[in-house]
Every structure is written in C-alpha cells, then in structure tokens.
Amino acid sequence: TQVYYEHDVTPALAISVGQLDITGYFDANNFANDERSQFLANTFVNNPTIEFGGSDNFYAPGVRLTYFPVENIDITLGAFEGNGDYANTFDNPFLMAELNVALKPMGREGNYRLYYWHRSGRPDADATTPAVAENLANPNDTTLLKADNNGIGLSIDQAITDTLGVWLRAGMQREKVAQFDRFVGGGLNLSGELFGRQNDSIGFGY
C-alpha cells in the first residue's frame, strides 16, 4: 500500500515521495484518527467533507513537504495523483495544505489544525465507481466527474485533564459538486486509568 522515500532535508524541513497514505499526513487527531484502536466508523476517523484523492483507501503517488518554522508550528503541503491509478498522473491532482499549531493551555497538550484542499475533477473515473458516485451531488450527472471540488476544515484535539480529552472536526466543501456541504463532529476521550486499565481508553463521538 505504501512505498516511499522520506528525508529530513534540514532540521526544519521534511519530504516524502512515493506511494503514500494521504490521511497519514493530513487531518490527524490524537483522539479520533485510527479505525483500529479508536473509532471504527470512518466518519470519526477522517473528515467526510474532504474528497481525498488517491484510491478508495486514500493511497496515491505523490509528494509531501512539512516545514517547521518554530517549535510549536508546522506547515504541510501535499500534491497527489487524483485517482491513485497512475493514469494521467498529476493531470488532475489532489492538493492539500495544513497548518498545525501545538499549544499547551494550562500545561495540557493540544493540536489545532486548519487546512484547505482542492481536487481537479475525476477524469479517469466514471459514475459507476463506488467512491465517486457516493460523493457526487447527483451520481447520474456525468459533468460532475470533471468538476473541481475544494473545501476547508479543521481538526482539534485538546487534553483537559490527565484522563480526559476533547476533540472536534468541521469542514465545508462545494455543495454543487458533493452530496453535502458541511460537517461537524466531536467527542470525548476517557482514559482507562480511572478503571485501573492504563492501556485502554473509551471514546465518545457524535
């Protein structure tokens, strides 16, 4: 699923090139980001208003750059093949940029991510492709296959106490292209330390 080369160009700049997992670099969240150890439902794993490029599982050839201008801020840019099928690579790419600010209010760690993305149509797909049809405003309108889609979003995770954390995701995309234009999701993460199970946690999401 992934084959890539990663290199720290300088202490402040990192690059990855190859077959990448797009969601491994964007829209992260400490409390709602892993379908194996956190929430099973993809709605709580990734922002559904992001029409990620790549394959059905968001893998694609591409490049990722992350710049760390100061200790608590990083900026990540990515360019990926739109459909993940290596056909007409980068003619219609999926582009994304994210700003992450790591803060420690009252000594508690938190991450505040803001991002923008752009997808330049889906020329290699057709309306019968499940991942494409599911996200089109009208699956029968083939003109939407060539329509650009873009949006903005945020992902926040913040520790409140040693055992309690909160998280929030929100986003917007083009209503004329996609099935829905807005999403808000959030929840709580409760550590199992309260019950004598330090390696466990309980997640609540809505």
PDB file of C-alpha atoms in Angstrom:
ATOM      1  CA  THR A   1       0.000   0.000   0.000  1.00  0.00           C
ATOM      2  CA  GLN A   2       2.912   2.356   0.633  1.00  0.00           C
ATOM      3  CA  VAL A   3       6.350   2.587  -0.972  1.00  0.00           C
ATOM      4  CA  TYR A   4       8.164   5.862  -0.434  1.00  0.00           C
ATOM      5  CA  TYR A   5      11.381   7.696   0.351  1.00  0.00           C
ATOM      6  CA  GLU A   6      11.402  10.106   3.297  1.00  0.00           C
ATOM      7  CA  HIS A   7      14.175  12.561   4.096  1.00  0.00           C
ATOM      8  CA  ASP A   8      14.869  15.361   6.571  1.00  0.00           C
ATOM      9  CA  VAL A   9      16.310  17.978   4.231  1.00  0.00           C
ATOM     10  CA  THR A  10      17.077  20.253   7.194  1.00  0.00           C
ATOM     11  CA  PRO A  11      16.015  20.137  10.857  1.00  0.00           C
ATOM     12  CA  ALA A  12      13.084  22.340   9.788  1.00  0.00           C
ATOM     13  CA  LEU A  13      12.074  20.648   6.507  1.00  0.00           C
ATOM     14  CA  ALA A  14      10.995  17.060   5.741  1.00  0.00           C
ATOM     15  CA  ILE A  15       9.939  15.498   2.435  1.00  0.00           C
ATOM     16  CA  SER A  16       8.232  12.242   1.422  1.00  0.00           C
ATOM     17  CA  VAL A  17       7.991  10.976  -2.172  1.00  0.00           C
ATOM     18  CA  GLY A  18       6.323   7.814  -3.473  1.00  0.00           C
ATOM     19  CA  GLN A  19       3.141   5.818  -2.944  1.00  0.00           C
ATOM     20  CA  LEU A  20       1.717   7.497   0.170  1.00  0.00           C
ATOM     21  CA  ASP A  21      -1.241   7.338   2.535  1.00  0.00           C
ATOM     22  CA  ILE A  22      -2.679  10.857   2.219  1.00  0.00           C
ATOM     23  CA  THR A  23      -4.501  10.607   5.552  1.00  0.00           C
ATOM     24  CA  GLY A  24      -1.204   9.835   7.260  1.00  0.00           C
ATOM     25  CA  TYR A  25      -0.127  13.445   6.751  1.00  0.00           C
ATOM     26  CA  PHE A  26      -3.390  15.429   6.875  1.00  0.00           C
ATOM     27  CA  ASP A  27      -6.450  15.741   9.126  1.00  0.00           C
ATOM     28  CA  ALA A  28      -4.794  13.999  12.079  1.00  0.00           C
ATOM     29  CA  ASN A  29      -6.336  13.899  15.530  1.00  0.00           C
ATOM     30  CA  ASN A  30      -4.942  12.381  18.735  1.00  0.00           C
ATOM     31  CA  PHE A  31      -8.334  11.075  19.873  1.00  0.00           C
ATOM     32  CA  ALA A  32     -10.132  10.228  16.605  1.00  0.00           C
ATOM     33  CA  ASN A  33      -7.783   9.108  13.855  1.00  0.00           C
ATOM     34  CA  ASP A  34      -7.297   5.321  13.909  1.00  0.00           C
ATOM     35  CA  GLU A  35     -10.008   2.834  12.888  1.00  0.00           C
ATOM     36  CA  ARG A  36      -8.122   0.003  14.632  1.00  0.00           C
ATOM     37  CA  SER A  37      -7.550   1.488  18.076  1.00  0.00           C
ATOM     38  CA  GLN A  38     -10.090   4.335  18.269  1.00  0.00           C
ATOM     39  CA  PHE A  39     -13.361   4.734  16.324  1.00  0.00           C
ATOM     40  CA  LEU A  40     -14.362   2.088  13.774  1.00  0.00           C
ATOM     41  CA  ALA A  41     -16.678   4.440  11.840  1.00  0.00           C
ATOM     42  CA  ASN A  42     -14.791   6.378   9.159  1.00  0.00           C
ATOM     43  CA  THR A  43     -16.897   9.463   9.952  1.00  0.00           C
ATOM     44  CA  PHE A  44     -14.877   9.800  13.165  1.00  0.00           C
ATOM     45  CA  VAL A  45     -11.539   8.860  11.573  1.00  0.00           C
ATOM     46  CA  ASN A  46     -11.378  11.390   8.732  1.00  0.00           C
ATOM     47  CA  ASN A  47     -13.349  14.494   7.823  1.00  0.00           C
ATOM     48  CA  PRO A  48     -16.066  13.360   5.346  1.00  0.00           C
ATOM     49  CA  THR A  49     -16.104  16.791   3.685  1.00  0.00           C
ATOM     50  CA  ILE A  50     -12.598  16.128   2.335  1.00  0.00           C
ATOM     51  CA  GLU A  51     -12.821  14.375  -1.028  1.00  0.00           C
ATOM     52  CA  PHE A  52      -9.416  12.762  -0.648  1.00  0.00           C
ATOM     53  CA  GLY A  53      -7.643  11.860  -3.856  1.00  0.00           C
ATOM     54  CA  GLY A  54      -5.998   8.527  -4.479  1.00  0.00           C
ATOM     55  CA  SER A  55      -7.563   5.084  -4.307  1.00  0.00           C
ATOM     56  CA  ASP A  56     -10.680   4.122  -2.332  1.00  0.00           C
ATOM     57  CA  ASN A  57      -8.388   3.818   0.701  1.00  0.00           C
ATOM     58  CA  PHE A  58      -6.636   7.165   0.023  1.00  0.00           C
ATOM     59  CA  TYR A  59      -3.329   5.771  -1.262  1.00  0.00           C
ATOM     60  CA  ALA A  60      -1.700   7.600  -4.168  1.00  0.00           C
ATOM     61  CA  PRO A  61       1.615   8.543  -5.741  1.00  0.00           C
ATOM     62  CA  GLY A  62       2.651  11.994  -4.605  1.00  0.00           C
ATOM     63  CA  VAL A  63       4.908  14.251  -2.607  1.00  0.00           C
ATOM     64  CA  ARG A  64       4.615  15.749   0.872  1.00  0.00           C
ATOM     65  CA  LEU A  65       6.577  18.648   2.382  1.00  0.00           C
ATOM     66  CA  THR A  66       6.466  19.656   6.051  1.00  0.00           C
ATOM     67  CA  TYR A  67       8.115  22.837   7.315  1.00  0.00           C
ATOM     68  CA  PHE A  68       8.669  23.650  10.991  1.00  0.00           C
ATOM     69  CA  PRO A  69       9.182  27.439  11.202  1.00  0.00           C
ATOM     70  CA  VAL A  70       9.111  27.435  15.023  1.00  0.00           C
ATOM     71  CA  GLU A  71       8.858  24.788  17.720  1.00  0.00           C
ATOM     72  CA  ASN A  72       5.058  24.617  18.042  1.00  0.00           C
ATOM     73  CA  ILE A  73       4.009  25.247  14.418  1.00  0.00           C
ATOM     74  CA  ASP A  74       4.277  23.097  11.305  1.00  0.00           C
ATOM     75  CA  ILE A  75       3.011  23.603   7.759  1.00  0.00           C
ATOM     76  CA  THR A  76       2.393  20.614   5.474  1.00  0.00           C
ATOM     77  CA  LEU A  77       1.852  20.748   1.707  1.00  0.00           C
ATOM     78  CA  GLY A  78       0.930  17.788  -0.482  1.00  0.00           C
ATOM     79  CA  ALA A  79       0.316  17.005  -4.158  1.00  0.00           C
ATOM     80  CA  PHE A  80      -1.080  13.594  -5.102  1.00  0.00           C
ATOM     81  CA  GLU A  81      -2.426  11.766  -8.140  1.00  0.00           C
ATOM     82  CA  GLY A  82      -6.176  12.336  -8.169  1.00  0.00           C
ATOM     83  CA  ASN A  83      -7.437   8.769  -8.594  1.00  0.00           C
ATOM     84  CA  GLY A  84      -4.490   6.705  -7.384  1.00  0.00           C
ATOM     85  CA  ASP A  85      -4.463   4.642 -10.582  1.00  0.00           C
ATOM     86  CA  TYR A  86      -1.253   6.061 -12.142  1.00  0.00           C
ATOM     87  CA  ALA A  87      -3.215   7.078 -15.268  1.00  0.00           C
ATOM     88  CA  ASN A  88      -2.592  10.651 -16.467  1.00  0.00           C
ATOM     89  CA  THR A  89      -0.639  11.214 -13.249  1.00  0.00           C
ATOM     90  CA  PHE A  90      -0.930  14.777 -11.932  1.00  0.00           C
ATOM     91  CA  ASP A  91      -3.087  15.996 -14.832  1.00  0.00           C
ATOM     92  CA  ASN A  92      -5.864  16.422 -12.260  1.00  0.00           C
ATOM     93  CA  PRO A  93      -4.165  16.284  -8.861  1.00  0.00           C
ATOM     94  CA  PHE A  94      -5.429  16.352  -5.315  1.00  0.00           C
ATOM     95  CA  LEU A  95      -3.738  19.242  -3.470  1.00  0.00           C
ATOM     96  CA  MET A  96      -3.808  19.973   0.255  1.00  0.00           C
ATOM     97  CA  ALA A  97      -2.214  22.388   2.718  1.00  0.00           C
ATOM     98  CA  GLU A  98      -2.429  22.253   6.508  1.00  0.00           C
ATOM     99  CA  LEU A  99      -1.317  24.480   9.361  1.00  0.00           C
ATOM    100  CA  ASN A 100      -0.895  22.816  12.752  1.00  0.00           C
ATOM    101  CA  VAL A 101      -0.404  24.797  15.949  1.00  0.00           C
ATOM    102  CA  ALA A 102       0.517  22.769  19.029  1.00  0.00           C
ATOM    103  CA  LEU A 103      -0.496  24.548  22.220  1.00  0.00           C
ATOM    104  CA  LYS A 104      -0.348  23.733  25.933  1.00  0.00           C
ATOM    105  CA  PRO A 105      -3.075  25.728  27.689  1.00  0.00           C
ATOM    106  CA  MET A 106      -2.748  25.194  31.424  1.00  0.00           C
ATOM    107  CA  GLY A 107       0.017  22.713  30.681  1.00  0.00           C
ATOM    108  CA  ARG A 108      -2.276  20.370  28.704  1.00  0.00           C
ATOM    109  CA  GLU A 109      -1.230  19.345  25.192  1.00  0.00           C
ATOM    110  CA  GLY A 110      -3.459  20.219  22.263  1.00  0.00           C
ATOM    111  CA  ASN A 111      -3.308  20.464  18.475  1.00  0.00           C
ATOM    112  CA  TYR A 112      -5.227  22.970  16.355  1.00  0.00           C
ATOM    113  CA  ARG A 113      -5.156  22.127  12.640  1.00  0.00           C
ATOM    114  CA  LEU A 114      -6.597  24.234   9.822  1.00  0.00           C
ATOM    115  CA  TYR A 115      -6.493  23.028   6.220  1.00  0.00           C
ATOM    116  CA  TYR A 116      -7.509  23.720   2.623  1.00  0.00           C
ATOM    117  CA  TRP A 117      -7.795  21.161  -0.182  1.00  0.00           C
ATOM    118  CA  HIS A 118      -8.538  21.111  -3.908  1.00  0.00           C
ATOM    119  CA  ARG A 119      -9.449  18.265  -6.253  1.00  0.00           C
ATOM    120  CA  SER A 120      -9.316  18.909 -10.000  1.00  0.00           C
ATOM    121  CA  GLY A 121     -12.036  16.622 -11.298  1.00  0.00           C
ATOM    122  CA  ARG A 122     -12.059  12.863 -11.757  1.00  0.00           C
ATOM    123  CA  PRO A 123     -11.323  12.318 -15.469  1.00  0.00           C
ATOM    124  CA  ASP A 124     -10.169   8.691 -15.099  1.00  0.00           C
ATOM    125  CA  ALA A 125     -13.313   7.616 -13.225  1.00  0.00           C
ATOM    126  CA  ASP A 126     -16.922   7.097 -14.163  1.00  0.00           C
ATOM    127  CA  ALA A 127     -20.176   7.419 -12.251  1.00  0.00           C
ATOM    128  CA  THR A 128     -20.276   3.672 -11.582  1.00  0.00           C
ATOM    129  CA  THR A 129     -17.120   3.825  -9.467  1.00  0.00           C
ATOM    130  CA  PRO A 130     -18.467   3.471  -5.883  1.00  0.00           C
ATOM    131  CA  ALA A 131     -16.183   6.025  -4.230  1.00  0.00           C
ATOM    132  CA  VAL A 132     -17.034   8.571  -6.931  1.00  0.00           C
ATOM    133  CA  ALA A 133     -20.798   8.015  -7.065  1.00  0.00           C
ATOM    134  CA  GLU A 134     -21.109   8.196  -3.272  1.00  0.00           C
ATOM    135  CA  ASN A 135     -19.732  11.729  -3.144  1.00  0.00           C
ATOM    136  CA  LEU A 136     -21.384  13.338  -6.159  1.00  0.00           C
ATOM    137  CA  ALA A 137     -24.368  15.632  -5.624  1.00  0.00           C
ATOM    138  CA  ASN A 138     -26.069  13.750  -8.460  1.00  0.00           C
ATOM    139  CA  PRO A 139     -24.493  10.368  -9.345  1.00  0.00           C
ATOM    140  CA  ASN A 140     -26.258  10.477 -12.721  1.00  0.00           C
ATOM    141  CA  ASP A 141     -24.744  13.835 -13.718  1.00  0.00           C
ATOM    142  CA  THR A 142     -21.572  12.865 -15.569  1.00  0.00           C
ATOM    143  CA  THR A 143     -20.497  16.513 -15.915  1.00  0.00           C
ATOM    144  CA  LEU A 144     -19.714  16.482 -12.205  1.00  0.00           C
ATOM    145  CA  LEU A 145     -16.912  13.993 -12.882  1.00  0.00           C
ATOM    146  CA  LYS A 146     -14.904  16.861 -14.354  1.00  0.00           C
ATOM    147  CA  ALA A 147     -15.980  19.484 -11.822  1.00  0.00           C
ATOM    148  CA  ASP A 148     -13.442  20.872  -9.363  1.00  0.00           C
ATOM    149  CA  ASN A 149     -14.154  20.354  -5.688  1.00  0.00           C
ATOM    150  CA  ASN A 150     -12.479  22.171  -2.829  1.00  0.00           C
ATOM    151  CA  GLY A 151     -13.001  22.932   0.808  1.00  0.00           C
ATOM    152  CA  ILE A 152     -11.686  23.972   4.185  1.00  0.00           C
ATOM    153  CA  GLY A 153     -11.679  22.235   7.533  1.00  0.00           C
ATOM    154  CA  LEU A 154     -10.249  21.982  10.998  1.00  0.00           C
ATOM    155  CA  SER A 155      -9.279  19.228  13.406  1.00  0.00           C
ATOM    156  CA  ILE A 156      -8.756  19.920  17.100  1.00  0.00           C
ATOM    157  CA  ASP A 157      -7.682  17.692  19.977  1.00  0.00           C
ATOM    158  CA  GLN A 158      -7.124  19.029  23.476  1.00  0.00           C
ATOM    159  CA  ALA A 159      -6.306  17.320  26.761  1.00  0.00           C
ATOM    160  CA  ILE A 160      -8.438  18.709  29.604  1.00  0.00           C
ATOM    161  CA  THR A 161      -7.087  16.598  32.479  1.00  0.00           C
ATOM    162  CA  ASP A 162      -4.718  13.627  32.795  1.00  0.00           C
ATOM    163  CA  THR A 163      -7.606  11.304  31.924  1.00  0.00           C
ATOM    164  CA  LEU A 164      -9.991  13.406  29.781  1.00  0.00           C
ATOM    165  CA  GLY A 165      -9.569  14.855  26.310  1.00  0.00           C
ATOM    166  CA  VAL A 166     -11.909  16.517  23.811  1.00  0.00           C
ATOM    167  CA  TRP A 167     -11.822  16.584  20.013  1.00  0.00           C
ATOM    168  CA  LEU A 168     -13.597  18.422  17.202  1.00  0.00           C
ATOM    169  CA  ARG A 169     -13.698  18.234  13.409  1.00  0.00           C
ATOM    170  CA  ALA A 170     -15.524  20.512  10.991  1.00  0.00           C
ATOM    171  CA  GLY A 171     -15.423  21.188   7.276  1.00  0.00           C
ATOM    172  CA  MET A 172     -17.081  22.593   4.175  1.00  0.00           C
ATOM    173  CA  GLN A 173     -16.980  21.594   0.505  1.00  0.00           C
ATOM    174  CA  ARG A 174     -18.801  22.588  -2.709  1.00  0.00           C
ATOM    175  CA  GLU A 175     -22.495  21.776  -2.408  1.00  0.00           C
ATOM    176  CA  LYS A 176     -22.986  21.829  -6.196  1.00  0.00           C
ATOM    177  CA  VAL A 177     -20.450  19.007  -6.589  1.00  0.00           C
ATOM    178  CA  ALA A 178     -20.724  16.862  -3.462  1.00  0.00           C
ATOM    179  CA  GLN A 179     -23.668  15.198  -1.683  1.00  0.00           C
ATOM    180  CA  PHE A 180     -23.395  17.513   1.327  1.00  0.00           C
ATOM    181  CA  ASP A 181     -21.537  20.726   2.000  1.00  0.00           C
ATOM    182  CA  ARG A 182     -20.959  20.831   5.772  1.00  0.00           C
ATOM    183  CA  PHE A 183     -19.883  18.543   8.599  1.00  0.00           C
ATOM    184  CA  VAL A 184     -19.288  18.944  12.331  1.00  0.00           C
ATOM    185  CA  GLY A 185     -18.223  16.100  14.613  1.00  0.00           C
ATOM    186  CA  GLY A 186     -16.766  15.919  18.071  1.00  0.00           C
ATOM    187  CA  GLY A 187     -16.432  13.878  21.209  1.00  0.00           C
ATOM    188  CA  LEU A 188     -14.588  12.870  24.342  1.00  0.00           C
ATOM    189  CA  ASN A 189     -11.720  10.521  25.113  1.00  0.00           C
ATOM    190  CA  LEU A 190     -11.632   8.974  28.583  1.00  0.00           C
ATOM    191  CA  SER A 191      -8.518   7.160  29.765  1.00  0.00           C
ATOM    192  CA  GLY A 192      -8.874   3.697  31.300  1.00  0.00           C
ATOM    193  CA  GLU A 193      -6.668   4.797  34.194  1.00  0.00           C
ATOM    194  CA  LEU A 194      -9.857   5.639  36.071  1.00  0.00           C
ATOM    195  CA  PHE A 195     -10.741   1.941  35.969  1.00  0.00           C
ATOM    196  CA  GLY A 196      -7.266   0.535  36.543  1.00  0.00           C
ATOM    197  CA  ARG A 197      -6.660  -0.099  32.809  1.00  0.00           C
ATOM    198  CA  GLN A 198      -3.873   2.283  31.818  1.00  0.00           C
ATOM    199  CA  ASN A 199      -3.547   0.951  28.254  1.00  0.00           C
ATOM    200  CA  ASP A 200      -7.249   1.361  27.443  1.00  0.00           C
ATOM    201  CA  SER A 201      -9.480   4.296  26.626  1.00  0.00           C
ATOM    202  CA  ILE A 202     -13.140   4.976  25.879  1.00  0.00           C
ATOM    203  CA  GLY A 203     -14.172   7.231  23.016  1.00  0.00           C
ATOM    204  CA  PHE A 204     -17.475   9.066  22.554  1.00  0.00           C
ATOM    205  CA  GLY A 205     -18.298  10.715  19.238  1.00  0.00           C
ATOM    206  CA  TYR A 206     -21.256  12.491  17.657  1.00  0.00           C
TER     207      TYR A 206
END
